[in-house]
CSV table of C-alpha atoms in Angstrom, one decimal:
chain,number,residue,atom,x,y,z
A,42,UNK,CA,29.8,-38.8,-193.5
A,43,UNK,CA,31.9,-36.0,-191.9
A,44,UNK,CA,30.9,-33.4,-194.5
A,45,UNK,CA,27.2,-34.0,-193.8
A,46,UNK,CA,27.8,-33.6,-190.1
A,47,UNK,CA,29.6,-30.3,-190.7
A,48,UNK,CA,26.7,-29.1,-192.8
A,49,UNK,CA,24.3,-30.0,-190.0
A,50,UNK,CA,26.4,-28.1,-187.5
A,51,UNK,CA,26.6,-25.1,-189.9
A,52,UNK,CA,22.8,-25.1,-190.2
A,53,UNK,CA,22.6,-25.2,-186.3
A,54,UNK,CA,24.8,-22.1,-186.2
A,55,UNK,CA,22.7,-20.4,-188.9
A,56,UNK,CA,19.5,-21.2,-187.1
A,57,UNK,CA,20.8,-19.8,-183.9
A,58,UNK,CA,20.1,-16.2,-185.0
A,59,UNK,CA,16.4,-16.7,-184.8
A,60,UNK,CA,16.7,-18.8,-181.6
A,61,UNK,CA,18.6,-16.0,-179.8
A,62,UNK,CA,15.4,-14.0,-179.8
A,63,UNK,CA,13.1,-16.8,-178.9
A,64,UNK,CA,15.1,-18.1,-175.9
A,65,UNK,CA,14.9,-15.0,-173.7
A,66,UNK,CA,15.8,-15.8,-170.1
A,67,UNK,CA,12.3,-16.3,-168.6
A,68,UNK,CA,12.8,-14.1,-165.5
A,69,UNK,CA,16.4,-14.2,-164.6
A,70,UNK,CA,19.3,-11.8,-164.7
A,71,UNK,CA,22.8,-13.0,-165.3
A,72,UNK,CA,24.1,-10.7,-162.6
A,73,UNK,CA,24.8,-13.5,-160.2
A,74,UNK,CA,28.1,-14.7,-159.0
A,75,UNK,CA,30.4,-15.2,-161.9
A,76,UNK,CA,28.6,-13.7,-164.9
A,77,UNK,CA,31.5,-11.7,-166.3
A,78,UNK,CA,33.4,-10.4,-169.3
A,79,UNK,CA,30.6,-8.0,-170.0
A,80,UNK,CA,27.6,-8.8,-167.7
A,81,UNK,CA,24.3,-9.8,-169.3
A,82,UNK,CA,21.4,-8.4,-167.4
A,83,UNK,CA,17.6,-8.1,-167.9
A,84,UNK,CA,18.1,-4.7,-169.5
A,85,UNK,CA,20.4,-5.8,-172.4
A,86,UNK,CA,19.4,-9.3,-173.1
A,87,UNK,CA,19.4,-9.9,-176.9
A,88,UNK,CA,18.9,-6.2,-177.9
A,89,UNK,CA,19.4,-7.1,-181.5
A,90,UNK,CA,22.2,-8.8,-183.5
A,91,UNK,CA,24.5,-5.8,-183.4
A,92,UNK,CA,25.1,-6.4,-179.7
A,93,UNK,CA,25.7,-10.1,-180.3
A,94,UNK,CA,28.0,-9.5,-183.3
A,95,UNK,CA,31.3,-11.4,-182.8
A,96,UNK,CA,30.6,-12.2,-179.2
A,97,UNK,CA,31.7,-15.5,-177.8
A,98,UNK,CA,29.3,-16.8,-175.2
A,99,UNK,CA,31.3,-19.0,-172.9
A,100,UNK,CA,29.5,-21.3,-170.4
A,101,UNK,CA,31.8,-22.6,-167.6
A,102,UNK,CA,30.4,-25.7,-165.7
A,103,UNK,CA,31.7,-26.0,-162.2
A,104,UNK,CA,32.6,-22.4,-162.5
A,105,UNK,CA,32.7,-21.5,-158.8
A,106,UNK,CA,35.6,-23.8,-157.9
A,107,UNK,CA,39.3,-23.2,-157.8
A,108,UNK,CA,39.8,-23.3,-161.6
A,109,UNK,CA,36.7,-21.3,-162.3
A,110,UNK,CA,37.8,-18.6,-159.9
A,111,UNK,CA,41.2,-18.5,-161.8
A,112,UNK,CA,39.3,-18.0,-165.1
A,113,UNK,CA,37.3,-15.2,-163.4
A,114,UNK,CA,40.4,-13.5,-162.2
A,115,UNK,CA,42.0,-13.6,-165.6
A,116,UNK,CA,39.1,-12.4,-167.7
A,117,UNK,CA,38.5,-9.4,-165.4
A,118,UNK,CA,42.0,-8.2,-166.6
A,119,UNK,CA,41.8,-9.4,-170.2
A,120,UNK,CA,40.9,-6.9,-172.9
A,121,UNK,CA,39.7,-9.6,-175.4
A,122,UNK,CA,37.4,-11.1,-172.8
A,123,UNK,CA,35.9,-7.7,-171.9
A,124,UNK,CA,35.3,-6.8,-175.5
A,125,UNK,CA,34.5,-10.0,-177.3
A,126,UNK,CA,33.3,-12.6,-174.8
A,127,UNK,CA,30.5,-13.2,-172.3
A,128,UNK,CA,31.2,-15.7,-169.5
A,129,UNK,CA,28.5,-17.5,-167.5
A,130,UNK,CA,29.9,-19.4,-164.5
A,131,UNK,CA,27.6,-22.2,-163.4
A,132,UNK,CA,27.5,-23.7,-159.9
A,133,UNK,CA,25.6,-26.9,-158.8
A,134,UNK,CA,22.7,-24.6,-157.8
A,135,UNK,CA,22.1,-24.0,-161.6
A,136,UNK,CA,21.1,-27.6,-162.3
A,137,UNK,CA,22.0,-31.2,-162.0
A,138,UNK,CA,24.4,-32.1,-164.9
A,139,UNK,CA,23.8,-35.8,-164.2
A,140,UNK,CA,20.3,-35.3,-165.6
A,141,UNK,CA,20.1,-34.9,-169.4
A,142,UNK,CA,17.0,-32.8,-169.5
A,143,UNK,CA,18.3,-30.4,-166.8
A,144,UNK,CA,21.5,-30.1,-168.8
A,145,UNK,CA,19.5,-29.4,-172.0
A,146,UNK,CA,17.6,-26.7,-170.1
A,147,UNK,CA,20.8,-25.0,-169.2
A,148,UNK,CA,22.0,-25.1,-172.8
A,149,UNK,CA,18.7,-23.9,-174.0
A,150,UNK,CA,18.7,-21.0,-171.5
A,151,UNK,CA,22.2,-19.7,-172.1
A,152,UNK,CA,22.8,-20.8,-175.7
A,153,UNK,CA,26.6,-21.0,-175.4
A,154,UNK,CA,28.9,-20.8,-178.4
A,155,UNK,CA,31.8,-22.2,-176.3
A,156,UNK,CA,32.0,-24.4,-173.2
A,157,UNK,CA,34.7,-24.9,-170.5
A,158,UNK,CA,33.7,-28.1,-168.6
A,159,UNK,CA,35.1,-28.2,-165.1
A,160,UNK,CA,32.2,-29.8,-163.2
A,161,UNK,CA,33.0,-33.2,-161.7
A,162,UNK,CA,32.3,-35.4,-158.7
A,163,UNK,CA,35.5,-35.1,-156.7
A,164,UNK,CA,36.8,-36.3,-153.4
A,165,UNK,CA,39.8,-37.3,-151.3
A,166,UNK,CA,41.7,-40.6,-151.3
A,167,UNK,CA,39.3,-42.2,-148.8
A,168,UNK,CA,36.2,-41.3,-150.8
A,169,UNK,CA,37.7,-42.4,-154.1
A,170,UNK,CA,38.8,-45.8,-152.7
A,171,UNK,CA,35.3,-46.5,-151.1
A,172,UNK,CA,33.0,-45.2,-153.8
A,173,UNK,CA,34.6,-46.2,-157.1
A,174,UNK,CA,31.2,-47.0,-158.8
A,175,UNK,CA,29.8,-43.6,-157.8
A,176,UNK,CA,32.9,-41.7,-158.9
A,177,UNK,CA,32.8,-43.6,-162.3
A,178,UNK,CA,29.0,-43.4,-163.0
A,179,UNK,CA,28.4,-39.9,-161.8
A,180,UNK,CA,31.3,-38.4,-163.7
A,181,UNK,CA,30.4,-40.4,-166.9
A,182,UNK,CA,26.8,-39.1,-166.7
A,183,UNK,CA,28.0,-35.5,-166.2
A,184,UNK,CA,30.5,-35.7,-169.1
A,185,UNK,CA,28.2,-37.6,-171.5
A,186,UNK,CA,25.4,-35.0,-170.9
A,187,UNK,CA,27.6,-32.0,-171.4
A,188,UNK,CA,29.3,-33.4,-174.5
A,189,UNK,CA,26.1,-34.5,-176.2
A,190,UNK,CA,24.5,-31.1,-175.5
A,191,UNK,CA,27.5,-29.4,-177.0
A,192,UNK,CA,26.9,-31.4,-180.1
A,193,UNK,CA,23.1,-30.9,-180.1
A,194,UNK,CA,23.4,-27.1,-179.6
A,195,UNK,CA,26.1,-26.6,-182.2
A,196,UNK,CA,28.7,-25.4,-179.7
A,197,UNK,CA,31.8,-24.3,-181.6
A,198,UNK,CA,34.4,-25.4,-179.0
A,199,UNK,CA,34.4,-27.6,-175.8
A,200,UNK,CA,37.4,-27.7,-173.4
A,201,UNK,CA,37.1,-30.3,-170.6
A,202,UNK,CA,39.4,-30.6,-167.6
A,203,UNK,CA,41.2,-33.9,-166.9
A,204,UNK,CA,43.6,-34.7,-164.1
A,205,UNK,CA,47.1,-36.1,-163.8
A,206,UNK,CA,45.5,-39.2,-162.1
A,207,UNK,CA,44.4,-40.3,-165.6
A,208,UNK,CA,48.1,-41.4,-166.3
A,209,UNK,CA,49.2,-45.0,-165.8
A,210,UNK,CA,50.3,-45.9,-162.3
A,211,UNK,CA,53.4,-47.5,-163.6
A,212,UNK,CA,55.1,-45.1,-166.0
A,213,UNK,CA,58.3,-43.3,-166.9
A,214,UNK,CA,58.9,-39.6,-166.2
A,215,UNK,CA,58.4,-37.0,-167.4
A,216,UNK,CA,54.8,-38.0,-168.3
A,217,UNK,CA,53.4,-36.5,-171.5
A,218,UNK,CA,50.1,-36.4,-173.4
A,219,UNK,CA,50.9,-39.6,-175.5
A,220,UNK,CA,50.9,-41.8,-172.3
A,221,UNK,CA,47.3,-41.4,-171.1
A,222,UNK,CA,46.1,-44.8,-172.2
A,223,UNK,CA,49.4,-46.7,-171.8
A,224,UNK,CA,48.4,-48.8,-168.7
A,225,UNK,CA,45.9,-48.8,-165.8
A,226,UNK,CA,45.7,-45.8,-163.5
A,227,UNK,CA,46.4,-46.2,-159.8
A,228,UNK,CA,43.8,-48.6,-158.3
A,229,UNK,CA,42.9,-46.1,-155.5
A,230,UNK,CA,41.0,-43.8,-157.8
A,231,UNK,CA,40.4,-46.0,-160.9
A,232,UNK,CA,36.6,-45.1,-161.0
A,233,UNK,CA,37.3,-41.4,-161.3
A,234,UNK,CA,40.4,-41.8,-163.5
A,235,UNK,CA,38.6,-44.1,-166.1
A,236,UNK,CA,35.7,-41.7,-166.3
A,237,UNK,CA,38.1,-38.8,-167.0
A,238,UNK,CA,40.0,-40.9,-169.6
A,239,UNK,CA,36.7,-41.4,-171.5
A,240,UNK,CA,36.5,-37.7,-172.1
A,241,UNK,CA,39.7,-38.0,-174.2
A,242,UNK,CA,38.3,-41.0,-176.1
A,243,UNK,CA,35.0,-39.2,-176.8
A,244,UNK,CA,36.8,-36.0,-177.9
A,245,UNK,CA,38.3,-37.9,-180.7
A,246,UNK,CA,35.1,-39.8,-181.5
A,247,UNK,CA,33.0,-36.6,-181.7
A,248,UNK,CA,35.6,-35.0,-183.8
A,249,UNK,CA,35.8,-38.0,-186.3
A,250,UNK,CA,32.0,-38.6,-186.5
A,251,UNK,CA,30.5,-35.1,-186.2
A,252,UNK,CA,33.5,-32.7,-186.8
A,253,UNK,CA,33.1,-31.3,-183.3
A,254,UNK,CA,36.0,-29.2,-181.8
A,255,UNK,CA,36.3,-30.9,-178.5
A,256,UNK,CA,39.5,-31.0,-176.5
A,257,UNK,CA,40.9,-31.4,-173.0
A,258,UNK,CA,43.5,-29.9,-170.6
A,259,UNK,CA,45.5,-31.8,-168.0
A,260,UNK,CA,46.7,-29.4,-165.2
A,261,UNK,CA,49.3,-30.4,-162.6
A,262,UNK,CA,48.9,-29.5,-158.9
A,263,UNK,CA,46.7,-26.3,-158.7
A,264,UNK,CA,46.7,-23.9,-155.8
A,265,UNK,CA,45.6,-20.3,-155.2
A,266,UNK,CA,42.8,-18.2,-153.7
A,267,UNK,CA,39.4,-19.8,-153.2
A,268,UNK,CA,41.0,-23.3,-152.6
A,269,UNK,CA,39.8,-25.7,-150.0
A,270,UNK,CA,42.1,-25.0,-147.0
A,271,UNK,CA,41.0,-28.0,-144.9
A,272,UNK,CA,44.0,-29.6,-143.2
A,273,UNK,CA,42.7,-33.2,-143.5
A,274,UNK,CA,41.1,-33.1,-147.0
A,275,UNK,CA,42.7,-30.2,-148.7
A,276,UNK,CA,45.6,-30.4,-151.1
A,277,UNK,CA,49.2,-29.9,-150.0
A,278,UNK,CA,49.6,-26.1,-150.3
A,279,UNK,CA,46.2,-24.9,-148.9
A,280,UNK,CA,46.5,-27.5,-146.1
A,281,UNK,CA,50.0,-26.3,-145.1
A,282,UNK,CA,48.8,-22.7,-145.3
A,283,UNK,CA,46.0,-23.4,-142.8
A,284,UNK,CA,48.5,-25.4,-140.6
A,285,UNK,CA,51.0,-22.5,-140.6
A,286,UNK,CA,48.2,-20.0,-139.8
A,287,UNK,CA,47.2,-22.1,-136.8
A,288,UNK,CA,50.9,-22.3,-135.7
A,289,UNK,CA,51.2,-18.5,-135.9
A,290,UNK,CA,48.0,-17.9,-134.0
A,291,UNK,CA,48.8,-20.5,-131.3
A,292,UNK,CA,52.6,-19.8,-131.0
A,293,UNK,CA,53.4,-23.4,-131.8
A,294,UNK,CA,55.7,-25.2,-134.2
A,295,UNK,CA,54.7,-25.5,-137.9
A,296,UNK,CA,55.1,-29.3,-138.4
A,297,UNK,CA,55.1,-30.9,-141.8
A,298,UNK,CA,54.5,-34.6,-142.3
A,299,UNK,CA,57.3,-36.5,-143.9
A,300,UNK,CA,60.8,-35.5,-144.9
A,301,UNK,CA,59.8,-32.8,-147.4
A,302,UNK,CA,61.9,-34.4,-150.2
A,303,UNK,CA,59.2,-35.3,-152.7
A,304,UNK,CA,59.1,-33.0,-155.8
A,305,UNK,CA,56.0,-31.5,-157.4
A,306,UNK,CA,55.0,-28.9,-160.1
A,307,UNK,CA,52.5,-26.3,-158.8
A,308,UNK,CA,50.4,-24.0,-161.0
A,309,UNK,CA,48.6,-21.0,-159.6
A,310,UNK,CA,44.9,-20.9,-160.5
A,311,UNK,CA,45.3,-17.5,-162.2
A,312,UNK,CA,47.9,-19.1,-164.6
A,313,UNK,CA,45.6,-22.1,-165.2
A,314,UNK,CA,42.7,-19.7,-165.9
A,315,UNK,CA,44.7,-17.7,-168.4
A,316,UNK,CA,46.0,-20.9,-170.2
A,317,UNK,CA,42.5,-22.5,-170.2
A,318,UNK,CA,41.2,-19.4,-172.0
A,319,UNK,CA,44.2,-19.6,-174.4
A,320,UNK,CA,43.3,-23.2,-175.1
A,321,UNK,CA,39.7,-22.2,-175.8
A,322,UNK,CA,40.8,-19.5,-178.3
A,323,UNK,CA,44.0,-21.1,-179.8
A,324,UNK,CA,44.3,-24.8,-179.4
A,325,UNK,CA,42.1,-26.9,-181.8
A,326,UNK,CA,43.5,-30.5,-181.6
A,327,UNK,CA,41.3,-33.1,-180.0
A,328,UNK,CA,44.4,-34.6,-178.2
A,329,UNK,CA,44.8,-33.3,-174.6
A,330,UNK,CA,47.4,-30.7,-173.6
A,331,UNK,CA,49.2,-30.6,-170.3
A,332,UNK,CA,49.0,-27.2,-168.6
A,333,UNK,CA,52.0,-27.1,-166.2
A,334,UNK,CA,55.0,-25.0,-165.2
A,335,UNK,CA,58.3,-26.1,-166.7
A,336,UNK,CA,60.1,-29.1,-165.4
A,337,UNK,CA,62.8,-26.8,-164.0
A,338,UNK,CA,60.2,-25.2,-161.8
A,339,UNK,CA,59.6,-28.5,-159.9
A,340,UNK,CA,60.1,-27.9,-156.2
A,341,UNK,CA,60.4,-30.0,-153.0
A,342,UNK,CA,57.6,-30.0,-150.5
A,343,UNK,CA,60.1,-28.7,-148.0
A,344,UNK,CA,60.7,-25.6,-150.2
A,345,UNK,CA,56.9,-25.1,-150.3
A,346,UNK,CA,56.8,-25.2,-146.5
A,347,UNK,CA,59.7,-22.7,-146.3
A,348,UNK,CA,57.9,-20.4,-148.7
A,349,UNK,CA,54.7,-20.6,-146.6
A,350,UNK,CA,56.6,-20.0,-143.4
A,351,UNK,CA,58.3,-16.9,-145.0
A,352,UNK,CA,55.0,-15.5,-146.2
A,353,UNK,CA,53.7,-15.7,-142.6
A,354,UNK,CA,57.0,-14.4,-141.2
A,355,UNK,CA,57.3,-17.5,-139.1
A,356,UNK,CA,60.8,-17.9,-137.5
A,357,UNK,CA,62.6,-20.6,-139.5
A,358,UNK,CA,63.4,-22.6,-136.4
A,359,UNK,CA,59.7,-23.2,-135.8
A,360,UNK,CA,59.4,-25.2,-139.1
A,361,UNK,CA,59.7,-28.9,-138.3
A,362,UNK,CA,59.5,-32.2,-140.2
A,363,UNK,CA,57.8,-35.3,-138.7
A,364,UNK,CA,59.8,-38.0,-140.5
A,365,UNK,CA,57.8,-40.8,-138.9
A,366,UNK,CA,55.0,-40.0,-141.4
A,367,UNK,CA,55.1,-41.3,-145.0
A,368,UNK,CA,56.3,-39.2,-147.9
A,369,UNK,CA,54.2,-40.5,-150.7
A,370,UNK,CA,55.4,-40.7,-154.3
A,371,UNK,CA,58.8,-39.1,-154.8
A,372,UNK,CA,58.0,-37.4,-158.1
A,373,UNK,CA,55.3,-37.1,-160.8
A,374,UNK,CA,57.1,-34.8,-163.3
A,375,UNK,CA,55.0,-33.7,-166.2
A,376,UNK,CA,56.4,-32.4,-169.5
A,377,UNK,CA,54.9,-29.1,-170.8
A,378,UNK,CA,56.8,-29.4,-174.1
A,379,UNK,CA,53.6,-29.3,-176.2
A,380,UNK,CA,52.4,-26.1,-174.4
A,381,UNK,CA,55.8,-24.5,-174.8
A,382,UNK,CA,56.0,-25.3,-178.5
A,383,UNK,CA,52.7,-23.5,-179.0
A,384,UNK,CA,52.9,-20.8,-176.3
A,385,UNK,CA,56.7,-20.3,-175.7
A,386,UNK,CA,56.5,-16.9,-174.0
A,387,UNK,CA,54.0,-17.4,-171.3
A,388,UNK,CA,55.3,-16.2,-167.9
A,389,UNK,CA,54.1,-18.2,-164.9
A,390,UNK,CA,53.7,-16.7,-161.5
A,391,UNK,CA,56.7,-17.8,-159.4
A,392,UNK,CA,55.9,-20.2,-156.5
A,393,UNK,CA,57.1,-17.7,-153.8
A,394,UNK,CA,54.9,-14.9,-155.2
A,395,UNK,CA,52.0,-17.2,-155.7
A,396,UNK,CA,52.2,-18.5,-152.2
A,397,UNK,CA,52.4,-14.9,-150.8
A,398,UNK,CA,49.2,-14.0,-152.7
A,399,UNK,CA,47.4,-17.1,-151.5
A,400,UNK,CA,48.5,-16.6,-147.9
A,401,UNK,CA,47.3,-13.0,-148.0
A,402,UNK,CA,44.0,-14.1,-149.5
A,403,UNK,CA,43.5,-16.7,-146.8
A,404,UNK,CA,44.3,-14.2,-144.0
A,405,UNK,CA,41.9,-11.6,-145.6
A,406,UNK,CA,39.1,-14.2,-146.1
A,407,UNK,CA,39.7,-16.5,-143.1
A,408,UNK,CA,36.1,-16.4,-141.8
A,409,UNK,CA,34.5,-17.4,-145.2
A,410,UNK,CA,37.3,-19.5,-146.8
A,411,UNK,CA,36.6,-23.2,-147.3
A,412,UNK,CA,38.4,-25.0,-144.4
């Protein structure tokens, strides 16, 4: 039963001591993009147990995307991460997580004690509608391989990232963690949404059967540096930042689609990085936790546009709304009551400040930014 499973895992941890010394990185240094919180390099790999004492080794899948960059920004300024943790940020170049043997090889190589799982097949509305089978199958394969390797290798804690699209299409607001399975998701991305929902199911199953500490986070709308600023395929804030940049450059109007009345909650990727690490360290329930700004911080898309125009110092009269275009869903309010009950004092970056930082980053990195 569960006690036997716990003993097996305890044995896996105890065995790890000898494995540390046998699983030297064949010829690699970890000084590639994203190895942080005390960089591992060829010189100090496994120099005896005193160096490893008390260190968490955190493997971040999909670590070079928007959320991974937020985690990187946070841990560079966090004392605990610098002293007690080692982070390895994987990109797709490090291996194909849809392949179980390649996933095992990654776990064998890095021997993580903790995993933050961000990797996923993602895409815009059009791709989700037209490739539901691929979005389901590829994400299920990735998630299954990562979760099973976490069990096999005795990982102490796994935090996976879900999305608000897992919630039922027809629901009441504000949405909270208890509603995930209360009805079907929106048909447009049901392949992706059901694959993500299965993470929540398996978190509970692995916990019950094997005693694994697996959990998940559900962020609201994320924005920040390193986002995809493509006007057609990017999310609302980065798309509008790029649009406003073009308007400033060309001396034209900054035209937003729709009336600007829909309301959204936006979380800066630095805040999401900080809270994801907090979940890794502090939150042990298998049930998901919504990571979002407070309901009171919900803003209209028009206010987002005004904040972007202000950051670019665009004259207000050049901000226009094309009301012939559709608005989309009016609101998708999420409750962060669970987060606030456990972490009441966390101070979020305000939207205006967050947009200023993101605009500045986009200007500074225009040539290399994803767009």
